[in-house]
XYZ file of C-alpha atoms in Angstrom:
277
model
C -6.466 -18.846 -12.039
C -3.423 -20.757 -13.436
C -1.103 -17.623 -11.803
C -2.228 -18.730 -8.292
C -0.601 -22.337 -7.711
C 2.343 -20.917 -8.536
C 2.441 -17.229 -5.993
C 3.822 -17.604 -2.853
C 2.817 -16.713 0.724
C 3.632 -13.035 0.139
C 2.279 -12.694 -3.273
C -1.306 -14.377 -2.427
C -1.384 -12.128 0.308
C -1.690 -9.329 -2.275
C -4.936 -11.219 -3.323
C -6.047 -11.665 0.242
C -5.683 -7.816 0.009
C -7.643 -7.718 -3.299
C -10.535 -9.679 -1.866
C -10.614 -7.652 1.645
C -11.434 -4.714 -1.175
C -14.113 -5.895 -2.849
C -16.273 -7.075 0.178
C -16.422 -3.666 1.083
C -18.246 -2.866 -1.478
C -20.753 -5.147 0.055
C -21.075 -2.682 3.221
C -23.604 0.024 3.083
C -21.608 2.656 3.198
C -18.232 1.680 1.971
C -15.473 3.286 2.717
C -13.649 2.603 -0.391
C -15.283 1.354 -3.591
C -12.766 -0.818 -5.563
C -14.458 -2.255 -8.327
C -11.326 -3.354 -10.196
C -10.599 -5.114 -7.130
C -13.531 -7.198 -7.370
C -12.630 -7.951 -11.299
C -9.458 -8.806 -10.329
C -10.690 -11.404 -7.678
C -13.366 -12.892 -9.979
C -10.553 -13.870 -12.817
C -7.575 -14.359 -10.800
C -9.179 -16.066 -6.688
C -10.553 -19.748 -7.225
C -13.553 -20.067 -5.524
C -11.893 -22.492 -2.363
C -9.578 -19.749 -1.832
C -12.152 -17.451 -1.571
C -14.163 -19.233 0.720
C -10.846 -20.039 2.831
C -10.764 -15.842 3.132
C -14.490 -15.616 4.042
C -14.341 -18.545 6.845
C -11.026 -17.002 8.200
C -10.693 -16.078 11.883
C -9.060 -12.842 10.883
C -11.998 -11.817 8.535
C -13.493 -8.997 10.718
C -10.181 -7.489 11.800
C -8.750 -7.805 8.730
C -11.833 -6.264 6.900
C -11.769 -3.387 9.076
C -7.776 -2.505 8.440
C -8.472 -2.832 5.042
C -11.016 -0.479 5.070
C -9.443 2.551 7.210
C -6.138 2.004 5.387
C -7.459 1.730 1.884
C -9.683 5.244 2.507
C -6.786 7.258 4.441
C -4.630 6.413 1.749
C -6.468 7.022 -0.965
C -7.253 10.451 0.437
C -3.652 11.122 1.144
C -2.532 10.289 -2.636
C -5.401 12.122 -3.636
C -5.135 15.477 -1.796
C -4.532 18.312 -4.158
C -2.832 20.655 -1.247
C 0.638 19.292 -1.922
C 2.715 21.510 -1.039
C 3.023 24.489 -3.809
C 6.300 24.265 -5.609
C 7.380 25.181 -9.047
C 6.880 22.341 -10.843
C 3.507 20.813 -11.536
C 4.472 16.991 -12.150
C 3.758 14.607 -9.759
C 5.415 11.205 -8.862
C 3.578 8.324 -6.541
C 5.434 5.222 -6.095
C 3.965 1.876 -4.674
C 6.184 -0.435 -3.190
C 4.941 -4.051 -3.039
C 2.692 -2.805 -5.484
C 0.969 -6.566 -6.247
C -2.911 -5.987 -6.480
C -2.767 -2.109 -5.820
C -5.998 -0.628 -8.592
C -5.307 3.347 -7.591
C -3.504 3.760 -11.475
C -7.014 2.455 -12.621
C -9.897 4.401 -10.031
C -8.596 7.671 -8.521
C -8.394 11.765 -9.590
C -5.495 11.627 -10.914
C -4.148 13.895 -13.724
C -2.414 11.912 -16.305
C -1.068 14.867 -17.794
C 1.161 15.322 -14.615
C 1.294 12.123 -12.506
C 2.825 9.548 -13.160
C 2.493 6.307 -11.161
C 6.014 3.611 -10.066
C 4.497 0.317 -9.147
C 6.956 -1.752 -7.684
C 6.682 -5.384 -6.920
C 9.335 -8.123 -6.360
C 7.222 -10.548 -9.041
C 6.781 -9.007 -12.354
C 4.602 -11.527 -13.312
C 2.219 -10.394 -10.579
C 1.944 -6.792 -12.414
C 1.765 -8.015 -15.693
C -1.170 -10.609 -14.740
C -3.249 -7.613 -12.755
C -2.853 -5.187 -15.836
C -3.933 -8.251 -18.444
C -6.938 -8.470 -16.095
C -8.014 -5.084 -15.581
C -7.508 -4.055 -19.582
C -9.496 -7.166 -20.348
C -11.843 -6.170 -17.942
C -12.544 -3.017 -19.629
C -10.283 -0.370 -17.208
C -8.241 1.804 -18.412
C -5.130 3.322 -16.000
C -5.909 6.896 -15.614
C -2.201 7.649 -15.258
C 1.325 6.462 -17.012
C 2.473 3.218 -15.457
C 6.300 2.572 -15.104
C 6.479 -1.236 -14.049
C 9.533 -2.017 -12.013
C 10.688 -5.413 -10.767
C 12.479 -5.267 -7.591
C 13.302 -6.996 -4.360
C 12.222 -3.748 -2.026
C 14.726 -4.975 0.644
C 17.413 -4.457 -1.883
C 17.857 -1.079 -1.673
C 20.302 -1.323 -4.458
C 18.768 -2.663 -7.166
C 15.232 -0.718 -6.252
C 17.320 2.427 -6.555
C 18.561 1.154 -10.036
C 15.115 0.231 -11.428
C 13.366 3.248 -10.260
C 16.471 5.368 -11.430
C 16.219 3.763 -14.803
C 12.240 3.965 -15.029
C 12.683 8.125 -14.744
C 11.970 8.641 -11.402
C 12.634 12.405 -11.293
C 14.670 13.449 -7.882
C 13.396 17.067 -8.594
C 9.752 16.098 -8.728
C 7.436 15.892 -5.375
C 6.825 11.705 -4.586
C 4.306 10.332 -2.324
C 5.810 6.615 -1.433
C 3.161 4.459 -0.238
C 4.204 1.428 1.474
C 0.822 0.086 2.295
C 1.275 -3.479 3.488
C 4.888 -3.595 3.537
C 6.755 -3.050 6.303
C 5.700 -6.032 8.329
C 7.394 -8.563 5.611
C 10.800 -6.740 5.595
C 13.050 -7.369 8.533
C 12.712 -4.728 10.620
C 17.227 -3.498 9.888
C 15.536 -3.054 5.884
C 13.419 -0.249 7.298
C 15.592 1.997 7.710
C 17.582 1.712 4.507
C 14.562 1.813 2.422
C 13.242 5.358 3.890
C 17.131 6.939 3.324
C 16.525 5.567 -0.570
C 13.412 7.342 -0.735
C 14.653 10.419 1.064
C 17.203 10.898 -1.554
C 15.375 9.729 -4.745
C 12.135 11.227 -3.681
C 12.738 14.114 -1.094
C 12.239 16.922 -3.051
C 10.110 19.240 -1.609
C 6.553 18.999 -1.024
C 7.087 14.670 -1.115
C 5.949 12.577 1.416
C 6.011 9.143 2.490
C 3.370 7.315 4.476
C 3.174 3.490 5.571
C 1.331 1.260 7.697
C 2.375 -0.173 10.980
C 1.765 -3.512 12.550
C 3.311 -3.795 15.768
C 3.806 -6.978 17.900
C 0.517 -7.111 19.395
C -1.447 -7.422 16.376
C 1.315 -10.390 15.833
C -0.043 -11.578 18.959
C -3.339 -10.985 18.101
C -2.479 -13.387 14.243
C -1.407 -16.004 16.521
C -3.787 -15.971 18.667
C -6.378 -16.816 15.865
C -4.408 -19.393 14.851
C -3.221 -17.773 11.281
C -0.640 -17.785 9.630
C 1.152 -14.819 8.026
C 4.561 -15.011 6.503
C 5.332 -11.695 8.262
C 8.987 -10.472 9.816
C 10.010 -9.431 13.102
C 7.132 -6.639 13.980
C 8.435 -3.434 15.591
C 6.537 -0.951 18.059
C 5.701 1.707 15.764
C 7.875 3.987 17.765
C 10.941 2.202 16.021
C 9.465 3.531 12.693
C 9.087 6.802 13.468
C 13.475 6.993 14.630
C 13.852 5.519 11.261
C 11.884 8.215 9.725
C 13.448 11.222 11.316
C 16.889 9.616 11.293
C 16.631 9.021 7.289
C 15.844 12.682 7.074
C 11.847 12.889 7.002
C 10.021 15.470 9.008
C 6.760 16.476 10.425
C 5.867 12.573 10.973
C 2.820 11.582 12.502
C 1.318 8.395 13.757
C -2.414 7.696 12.826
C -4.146 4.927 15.152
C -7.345 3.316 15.944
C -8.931 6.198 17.732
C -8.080 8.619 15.065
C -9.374 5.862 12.505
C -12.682 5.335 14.857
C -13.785 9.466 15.101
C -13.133 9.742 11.327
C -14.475 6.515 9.543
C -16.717 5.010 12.415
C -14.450 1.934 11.776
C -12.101 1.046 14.910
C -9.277 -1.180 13.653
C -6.850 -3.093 15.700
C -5.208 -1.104 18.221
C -2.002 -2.633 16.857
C -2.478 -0.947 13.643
C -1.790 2.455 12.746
C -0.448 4.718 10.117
C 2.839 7.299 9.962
C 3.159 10.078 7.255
C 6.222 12.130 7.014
C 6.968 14.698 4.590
C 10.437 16.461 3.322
C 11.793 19.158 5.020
C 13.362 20.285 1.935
């Protein structure tokens, strides 16, 4: 508990994230089941902040993103039909990693995936991964930690370059809860990075969108979010195709409603793309 007086407004977000997790498990059908989650809440969320999240306007919607986005995603990293190509490694990178649990509770073969989390507070990783070993997890793939401001595309290319990110491999980049806390001119530059460090083929990239009415919707609520400028999630999709990604699609609350039963905000969706390499 002594990490969170000293996170910031993005950083306990991450937390925020963590919690949304482990009420689902409450539901009785979950949609994802995130037990490290709830570990990482019961060492690291003081009970008032906890009780802040529960009496928060944005409980419900934010309860219900959580859940389509955790499930989609998880099913996305987890699909074995990645494209066939020659090599059988795998690469996933996280970026704005914070209180992402995947390394620690999905299929994953550790003899051929390896996982980049990347997070602009190192401290943040270390402090998850004390918790969760502590806990009694154990990652089910290699972890390659890598500080990095994501908005400098610069020094992210240098970490991830220097952690052994392979630009031969297949990479799915996952930018899960991202995108709305990068000014919207960093988008652009960030999916041309991951084009050329992790476009081979049969690599993907897939993010979540929060256009300006769900901003509307925040403010309407009365909460505050240290989020950026948000974009229609057309924008994101010219970004996409203009950095080089094909075959992009755009999930959204109908989609999310026919296949989980769970309708998020309309302003909420999801885009894949994959290489065209």
């Amino acid at each position: 508990m002594a990490l969170w007086p000293r996170l910031g407004a993005v950083p306990r977000t991450s937390l925020l994230t963590a919690y949304w997790r482990s009420v689902e498990l409450l539901q009785p059908s979950p949609l994802c089941v995130d037990k490290p989650a709830a570990a990482l809440c019961a060492s690291l969320l003081p009970p008032p902040a906890a009780a802040e999240f529960s009496r928060s306007p944005l409980f419900a919607s934010g309860q219900r993103i959580l859940s389509v986005r955790t499930r989609f995603l998880d099913e996305w990293i987890e699909r074995p039909a990645w494209p066939p190509v020659r090599t059988t490694k795998r690469q996933i990178v996280l970026l704005g990693a914070g209180m992402d649990t995947r390394a620690y509770r999905l299929g994953l073969s550790m003899h051929t995936t390896t996982l980049f989390e990347v997070d602009g507070d190192i401290e943040l990783l270390n402090t998850k991964h004390d918790v969760l070993e502590a806990a009694g997890y154990r990652a089910r793939v290699p972890i390659v930690r890598c500080a990095a401001d994501v908005s400098d595309v610069s020094a992210l290319s240098k970490v991830l370059t220097e952690g052994g990110l392979d630009p031969t491999v297949p990479t799915r980049w996952v930018a899960e809860g991202l995108l709305e806390y990068l000014a919207p001119e960093c988008h652009a530059p960030l999916f041309q990075l991951a084009a050329r460090l992790g476009g081979a083929r049969g690599s993907g990239f897939a993010a979540q969108v929060l256009e300006p009415s769900f901003g509307d919707h925040v403010e309407s609520l009365g909460v505050e979010l240290p989020y950026q400028r948000l974009v229609p999630v057309d924008d994101v999709l010219v970004d996409l195709v203009s950095a080089g990604w094909g075959q992009i699609h755009a999930f959204s609350a109908p989609y999310f409603e026919s296949k989980y039963s769970r309708r998020p905000h309309d302003g909420f969706s999801i885009v894949v793309a994959s290489a065209e390499s």
